[in-house]
Amino acid sequence: MSNIILEAENLCKFWGGLKALNELNLKFEDKQLHSIVGPNGAGKSTLLNTLCGTYPATSGVILHEGKPITKLKGYEFCRKGIGRSFQKTNIFHNATCLENCCIAAQQRIGGSFNLFKRRNKNQEIIKIAKTALKQVGLSERIDTKAAVISYGEQRQLEIAMVLATKPKVLLLDEPMAGMGHEESQTIIQLLKELKKEYCIVLVEHDMDAVFELSDLMTVMVDGQHLITDTVENIRNNPIVQDAYLGNDDEVF
């Protein structure tokens, strides 16, 4: 039985004459962390945005568990179990951590989370939200407003919000951006645990973290797939070294 949970076949995303993604073919397996690296403008974030339905593909096919989902609306991607985080924190600062996760959980279930309903009306959502906060180590922050927790905890909260959508795939866009060493280590340890349960597609500029976490790495250049391989093979591959020769954006 195949472990491939998400797949791109000849995936293209064009903005006028700009080929942001050009005939990408990639497979992402369950319980594996697959990182996407490349210089600025390589198309990494565009790839995540297309895989989660935020950007409609120009052409090509996205398969989820072997079935095409390319034409679905963005919220339907979420309900298929494809969760997405962003480079900048995407949280509600005036809401508590629990409320943030409840709002996210509602995306998967449908309808809207109403803070003024009787508690039992939202019981299922609250249970999902509390579980997500526990997964990221924020159980003690349930009733704390997002605005007053640390930046590192805000990044953990954003991951919790993705988990609250009950995903099968986590598309994470620079979850360690702007962090110090200690905060980054917290996220690294969290992702090590999460990849035991989920398919994770990671875009991240912290190459030490990428090398430590990745089961597979894909290198992109100018919207195109250069190579997919293990960390060790990527590090020693002359094609990759040539592609980045003289490029200050990457630190292979």
mmCIF file of C-alpha atoms in Angstrom, residues 18-212:
data_model
loop_
_atom_site.group_PDB
_atom_site.id
_atom_site.type_symbol
_atom_site.label_atom_id
_atom_site.label_comp_id
_atom_site.label_asym_id
_atom_site.label_seq_id
_atom_site.Cartn_x
_atom_site.Cartn_y
_atom_site.Cartn_z
ATOM 1 C CA LEU A 18 6.501 34.587 -14.934
ATOM 2 C CA LYS A 19 6.703 30.830 -14.421
ATOM 3 C CA ALA A 20 6.601 30.672 -10.625
ATOM 4 C CA LEU A 21 6.150 26.882 -10.808
ATOM 5 C CA ASN A 22 7.126 25.069 -13.968
ATOM 6 C CA GLU A 23 6.048 21.430 -14.368
ATOM 7 C CA LEU A 24 6.883 20.259 -10.853
ATOM 8 C CA ASN A 25 6.584 16.558 -10.059
ATOM 9 C CA LEU A 26 6.782 15.794 -6.346
ATOM 10 C CA LYS A 27 5.514 13.119 -3.964
ATOM 11 C CA PHE A 28 5.055 13.572 -0.222
ATOM 12 C CA GLU A 29 4.792 10.550 2.057
ATOM 13 C CA ASP A 30 2.964 10.039 5.318
ATOM 14 C CA LYS A 31 4.990 10.302 8.554
ATOM 15 C CA GLN A 32 7.892 11.980 6.787
ATOM 16 C CA LEU A 33 9.327 15.498 6.804
ATOM 17 C CA HIS A 34 10.083 16.674 3.274
ATOM 18 C CA SER A 35 11.825 20.049 3.087
ATOM 19 C CA ILE A 36 11.746 22.436 0.129
ATOM 20 C CA VAL A 37 14.817 24.654 -0.215
ATOM 21 C CA GLY A 38 16.136 27.103 -2.761
ATOM 22 C CA PRO A 39 17.137 30.760 -3.176
ATOM 23 C CA ASN A 40 14.714 33.646 -2.863
ATOM 24 C CA GLY A 41 12.302 33.569 -5.792
ATOM 25 C CA ALA A 42 12.671 29.834 -6.338
ATOM 26 C CA GLY A 43 8.914 29.321 -5.917
ATOM 27 C CA LYS A 44 8.878 27.636 -2.493
ATOM 28 C CA SER A 45 6.033 29.632 -0.936
ATOM 29 C CA THR A 46 4.118 29.579 -4.229
ATOM 30 C CA LEU A 47 4.345 25.795 -4.127
ATOM 31 C CA LEU A 48 2.837 25.666 -0.621
ATOM 32 C CA ASN A 49 0.116 28.143 -1.609
ATOM 33 C CA THR A 50 -0.786 26.016 -4.611
ATOM 34 C CA LEU A 51 -0.723 22.727 -2.697
ATOM 35 C CA CYS A 52 -3.218 24.105 -0.165
ATOM 36 C CA GLY A 53 -5.548 25.681 -2.728
ATOM 37 C CA THR A 54 -4.793 29.330 -1.905
ATOM 38 C CA TYR A 55 -3.498 29.770 -5.466
ATOM 39 C CA PRO A 56 -5.285 27.887 -8.249
ATOM 40 C CA ALA A 57 -2.867 25.905 -10.388
ATOM 41 C CA THR A 58 -2.386 27.145 -13.949
ATOM 42 C CA SER A 59 -2.053 23.534 -15.088
ATOM 43 C CA GLY A 60 -1.093 20.143 -13.769
ATOM 44 C CA VAL A 61 -2.697 17.968 -11.107
ATOM 45 C CA ILE A 62 -2.641 17.803 -7.306
ATOM 46 C CA LEU A 63 -3.502 14.382 -5.916
ATOM 47 C CA HIS A 64 -4.573 13.699 -2.336
ATOM 48 C CA GLU A 65 -4.429 10.016 -1.437
ATOM 49 C CA GLY A 66 -4.460 9.263 -5.161
ATOM 50 C CA LYS A 67 -7.517 11.382 -5.990
ATOM 51 C CA PRO A 68 -7.349 14.699 -7.915
ATOM 52 C CA ILE A 69 -8.216 17.777 -5.845
ATOM 53 C CA THR A 70 -6.785 20.477 -8.126
ATOM 54 C CA LYS A 71 -10.126 22.154 -8.840
ATOM 55 C CA LEU A 72 -11.364 22.290 -5.236
ATOM 56 C CA LYS A 73 -11.826 25.571 -3.391
ATOM 57 C CA GLY A 74 -9.337 26.551 -0.685
ATOM 58 C CA TYR A 75 -11.601 25.623 2.235
ATOM 59 C CA GLU A 76 -12.194 22.215 0.629
ATOM 60 C CA PHE A 77 -8.433 21.564 0.683
ATOM 61 C CA CYS A 78 -8.574 22.241 4.434
ATOM 62 C CA ARG A 79 -11.406 19.757 4.853
ATOM 63 C CA LYS A 80 -9.365 17.164 2.965
ATOM 64 C CA GLY A 81 -6.788 17.490 5.733
ATOM 65 C CA ILE A 82 -4.242 19.871 4.200
ATOM 66 C CA GLY A 83 -3.151 22.426 6.804
ATOM 67 C CA ARG A 84 -1.014 25.493 6.088
ATOM 68 C CA SER A 85 1.029 27.920 8.206
ATOM 69 C CA PHE A 86 2.577 31.160 6.952
ATOM 70 C CA GLN A 87 5.883 33.056 7.154
ATOM 71 C CA LYS A 88 4.317 35.698 9.414
ATOM 72 C CA THR A 89 2.210 34.787 12.415
ATOM 73 C CA ASN A 90 -1.421 34.538 11.389
ATOM 74 C CA ILE A 91 -3.125 34.642 14.781
ATOM 75 C CA PHE A 92 -5.859 36.692 16.462
ATOM 76 C CA HIS A 93 -3.908 38.708 19.037
ATOM 77 C CA ASN A 94 -6.915 39.787 21.097
ATOM 78 C CA ALA A 95 -8.253 36.243 21.415
ATOM 79 C CA THR A 96 -7.013 33.603 23.855
ATOM 80 C CA CYS A 97 -4.920 30.672 22.664
ATOM 81 C CA LEU A 98 -7.957 28.427 23.077
ATOM 82 C CA GLU A 99 -10.170 30.784 21.082
ATOM 83 C CA ASN A 100 -7.582 30.942 18.284
ATOM 84 C CA CYS A 101 -7.548 27.154 18.017
ATOM 85 C CA CYS A 102 -11.351 26.938 18.208
ATOM 86 C CA ILE A 103 -11.663 29.315 15.263
ATOM 87 C CA ALA A 104 -9.159 27.186 13.319
ATOM 88 C CA ALA A 105 -10.943 23.941 14.233
ATOM 89 C CA GLN A 106 -14.195 25.330 12.876
ATOM 90 C CA GLN A 107 -12.634 25.615 9.410
ATOM 91 C CA ARG A 108 -12.520 21.829 9.174
ATOM 92 C CA ILE A 109 -15.978 21.210 10.595
ATOM 93 C CA GLY A 110 -17.766 24.048 8.795
ATOM 94 C CA GLY A 111 -20.002 26.847 10.017
ATOM 95 C CA SER A 112 -18.682 29.403 12.483
ATOM 96 C CA PHE A 113 -17.418 29.220 16.044
ATOM 97 C CA ASN A 114 -19.630 31.363 18.259
ATOM 98 C CA LEU A 115 -18.075 32.394 21.550
ATOM 99 C CA PHE A 116 -21.537 33.258 22.900
ATOM 100 C CA LYS A 117 -23.113 29.857 22.405
ATOM 101 C CA ARG A 118 -23.625 27.623 25.412
ATOM 102 C CA ARG A 119 -20.404 25.732 26.143
ATOM 103 C CA ASN A 120 -21.900 22.318 25.295
ATOM 104 C CA LYS A 121 -22.713 23.566 21.788
ATOM 105 C CA ASN A 122 -18.987 24.003 21.130
ATOM 106 C CA GLN A 123 -17.835 20.968 23.111
ATOM 107 C CA GLU A 124 -16.367 19.063 20.160
ATOM 108 C CA ILE A 125 -14.486 22.110 18.892
ATOM 109 C CA ILE A 126 -13.115 22.930 22.352
ATOM 110 C CA LYS A 127 -11.859 19.357 22.764
ATOM 111 C CA ILE A 128 -10.033 19.514 19.403
ATOM 112 C CA ALA A 129 -8.537 22.912 20.295
ATOM 113 C CA LYS A 130 -7.277 21.750 23.698
ATOM 114 C CA THR A 131 -5.693 18.666 22.126
ATOM 115 C CA ALA A 132 -3.883 20.832 19.570
ATOM 116 C CA LEU A 133 -2.538 23.158 22.273
ATOM 117 C CA LYS A 134 -1.322 20.156 24.262
ATOM 118 C CA GLN A 135 0.477 18.791 21.186
ATOM 119 C CA VAL A 136 2.579 21.956 20.915
ATOM 120 C CA GLY A 137 3.190 22.374 24.642
ATOM 121 C CA LEU A 138 0.822 25.289 25.276
ATOM 122 C CA SER A 139 -1.664 23.661 27.653
ATOM 123 C CA GLU A 140 -0.826 26.210 30.351
ATOM 124 C CA ARG A 141 -1.572 29.075 27.939
ATOM 125 C CA ILE A 142 -5.155 28.085 27.129
ATOM 126 C CA ASP A 143 -6.752 31.177 28.655
ATOM 127 C CA THR A 144 -3.896 33.575 27.844
ATOM 128 C CA LYS A 145 -4.381 36.168 25.114
ATOM 129 C CA ALA A 146 -2.154 35.571 22.100
ATOM 130 C CA ALA A 147 -0.891 39.162 22.271
ATOM 131 C CA VAL A 148 0.951 38.596 25.563
ATOM 132 C CA ILE A 149 2.694 35.273 24.919
ATOM 133 C CA SER A 150 6.259 35.274 23.588
ATOM 134 C CA TYR A 151 7.059 35.348 19.870
ATOM 135 C CA GLY A 152 8.235 31.734 20.012
ATOM 136 C CA GLU A 153 4.988 30.709 21.694
ATOM 137 C CA GLN A 154 3.044 32.578 19.011
ATOM 138 C CA ARG A 155 4.761 30.407 16.396
ATOM 139 C CA GLN A 156 3.839 27.325 18.455
ATOM 140 C CA LEU A 157 0.260 28.613 18.602
ATOM 141 C CA GLU A 158 0.163 28.964 14.835
ATOM 142 C CA ILE A 159 1.208 25.316 14.486
ATOM 143 C CA ALA A 160 -1.480 24.408 17.033
ATOM 144 C CA MET A 161 -4.029 26.227 14.879
ATOM 145 C CA VAL A 162 -2.971 24.095 11.901
ATOM 146 C CA LEU A 163 -3.258 20.948 14.034
ATOM 147 C CA ALA A 164 -6.739 22.041 15.153
ATOM 148 C CA THR A 165 -7.929 21.629 11.554
ATOM 149 C CA LYS A 166 -7.208 17.884 12.037
ATOM 150 C CA PRO A 167 -4.813 17.700 9.088
ATOM 151 C CA LYS A 168 -3.066 14.770 7.473
ATOM 152 C CA VAL A 169 -0.538 17.087 5.809
ATOM 153 C CA LEU A 170 1.202 20.079 7.418
ATOM 154 C CA LEU A 171 2.513 22.707 4.987
ATOM 155 C CA LEU A 172 4.817 24.863 7.135
ATOM 156 C CA ASP A 173 6.311 28.067 5.757
ATOM 157 C CA GLU A 174 9.352 29.199 7.762
ATOM 158 C CA PRO A 175 8.076 28.281 11.249
ATOM 159 C CA MET A 176 11.428 29.357 12.743
ATOM 160 C CA ALA A 177 11.612 32.772 11.043
ATOM 161 C CA GLY A 178 12.813 35.492 13.411
ATOM 162 C CA MET A 179 13.600 33.106 16.253
ATOM 163 C CA GLY A 180 16.614 32.883 18.507
ATOM 164 C CA HIS A 181 18.490 29.632 19.063
ATOM 165 C CA GLU A 182 16.516 28.455 22.103
ATOM 166 C CA GLU A 183 13.138 29.142 20.494
ATOM 167 C CA SER A 184 14.252 27.386 17.296
ATOM 168 C CA GLN A 185 15.266 24.323 19.298
ATOM 169 C CA THR A 186 11.762 24.155 20.764
ATOM 170 C CA ILE A 187 10.248 24.116 17.265
ATOM 171 C CA ILE A 188 12.797 21.554 16.042
ATOM 172 C CA GLN A 189 11.897 19.176 18.867
ATOM 173 C CA LEU A 190 8.195 19.770 18.205
ATOM 174 C CA LEU A 191 8.572 18.959 14.496
ATOM 175 C CA LYS A 192 10.549 15.802 15.311
ATOM 176 C CA GLU A 193 7.533 14.588 17.286
ATOM 177 C CA LEU A 194 4.939 15.734 14.757
ATOM 178 C CA LYS A 195 6.595 13.987 11.817
ATOM 179 C CA LYS A 196 5.941 10.682 13.579
ATOM 180 C CA GLU A 197 2.216 11.328 13.005
ATOM 181 C CA TYR A 198 1.932 13.596 9.962
ATOM 182 C CA CYS A 199 3.244 14.259 6.489
ATOM 183 C CA ILE A 200 5.152 17.553 6.841
ATOM 184 C CA VAL A 201 6.256 19.746 3.940
ATOM 185 C CA LEU A 202 8.680 22.329 5.327
ATOM 186 C CA VAL A 203 9.999 25.540 3.787
ATOM 187 C CA GLU A 204 12.708 26.933 6.051
ATOM 188 C CA HIS A 205 15.831 29.098 5.645
ATOM 189 C CA ASP A 206 17.526 27.762 8.797
ATOM 190 C CA MET A 207 19.599 25.153 6.995
ATOM 191 C CA ASP A 208 20.946 23.589 10.198
ATOM 192 C CA ALA A 209 17.342 22.879 11.196
ATOM 193 C CA VAL A 210 16.518 21.607 7.700
ATOM 194 C CA PHE A 211 19.464 19.198 7.730
ATOM 195 C CA GLU A 212 18.535 17.948 11.201
#
